[in-house]
XYZ file of C-alpha atoms in Angstrom:
94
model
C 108.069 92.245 111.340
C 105.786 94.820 112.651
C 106.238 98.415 112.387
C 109.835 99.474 113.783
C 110.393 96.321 115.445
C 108.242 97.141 118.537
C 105.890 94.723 119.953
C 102.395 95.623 119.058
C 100.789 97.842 121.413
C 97.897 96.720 124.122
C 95.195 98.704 125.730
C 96.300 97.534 129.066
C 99.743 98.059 128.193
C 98.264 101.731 127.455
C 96.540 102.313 130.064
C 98.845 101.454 132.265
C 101.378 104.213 131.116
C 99.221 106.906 130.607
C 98.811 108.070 134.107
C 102.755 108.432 134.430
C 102.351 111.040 131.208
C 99.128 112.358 132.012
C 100.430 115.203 133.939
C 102.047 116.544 130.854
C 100.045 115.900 128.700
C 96.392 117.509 130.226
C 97.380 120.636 130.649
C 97.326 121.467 126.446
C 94.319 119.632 126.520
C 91.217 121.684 125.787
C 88.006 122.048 123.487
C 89.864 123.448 120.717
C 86.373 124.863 118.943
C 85.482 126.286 122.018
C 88.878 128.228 122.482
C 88.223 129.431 118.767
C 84.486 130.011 119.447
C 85.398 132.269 122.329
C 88.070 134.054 120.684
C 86.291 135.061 117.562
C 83.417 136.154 119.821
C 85.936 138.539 121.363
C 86.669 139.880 117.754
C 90.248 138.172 117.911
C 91.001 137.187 114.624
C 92.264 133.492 113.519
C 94.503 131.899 111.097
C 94.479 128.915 109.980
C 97.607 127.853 107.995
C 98.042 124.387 106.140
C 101.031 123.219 104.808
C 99.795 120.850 102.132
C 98.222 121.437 98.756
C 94.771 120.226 96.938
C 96.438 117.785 94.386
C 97.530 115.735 98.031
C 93.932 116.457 99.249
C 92.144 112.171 100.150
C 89.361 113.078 98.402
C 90.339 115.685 95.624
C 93.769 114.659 94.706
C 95.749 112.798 92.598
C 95.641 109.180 94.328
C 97.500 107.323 94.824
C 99.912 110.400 96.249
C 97.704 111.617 98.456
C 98.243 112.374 102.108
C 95.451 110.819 104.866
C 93.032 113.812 105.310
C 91.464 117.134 103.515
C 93.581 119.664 102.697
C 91.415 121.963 100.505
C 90.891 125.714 102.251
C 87.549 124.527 103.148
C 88.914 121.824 105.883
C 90.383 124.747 108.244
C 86.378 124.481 109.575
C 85.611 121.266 109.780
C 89.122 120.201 110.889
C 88.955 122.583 113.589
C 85.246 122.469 114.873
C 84.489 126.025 113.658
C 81.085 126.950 110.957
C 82.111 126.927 107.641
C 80.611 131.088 108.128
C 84.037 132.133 110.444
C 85.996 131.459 107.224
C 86.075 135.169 105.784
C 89.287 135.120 103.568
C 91.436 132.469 102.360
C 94.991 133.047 100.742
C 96.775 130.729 98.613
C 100.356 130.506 97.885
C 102.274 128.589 95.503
């Protein structure tokens, strides 16, 4: 069986559906570091929140019970598109 019973997914099967969704969908779509980008230039300031904590970080964790990405405070950047340098305080709450 594969995944929840669905038939596996095509590209023309995709591409054929996304126009019908496409007119929800584009209007949240946007270059997310250049929202931030323009923002902090503006002096607004940002939070980044994660919900996860280092010992389920991919690369600093304890595998196998991990989750799929980064999850260490220094992520928030590179997850986001942001220099490491916009990072100014980071909280951590257990």
């Amino acid at each position: 069986r594969r995944g929840l019973v669905s038939s596996e997914a095509t590209h023309e099967a995709l591409m054929e559906e996304l126009p019908s969704v496409a007119g929800e969908i584009l209007p949240y779509m946007d270059r997310v570091w250049k929202v931030l980008d323009d923002k902090r230039r503006a002096g607004e300031r940002i939070l980044f929140e994660g919900a996860q904590g280092t010992l389920l970080d991919i690369d600093h964790g304890t595998y196998p019970f991990v989750t799929s990405s980064n999850t260490v405070a220094g992520q928030a950047a590179a997850g986001s598109g942001v220099g490491p340098g916009v990072i100014g305080y980071v909280l951590g709450i257990t």
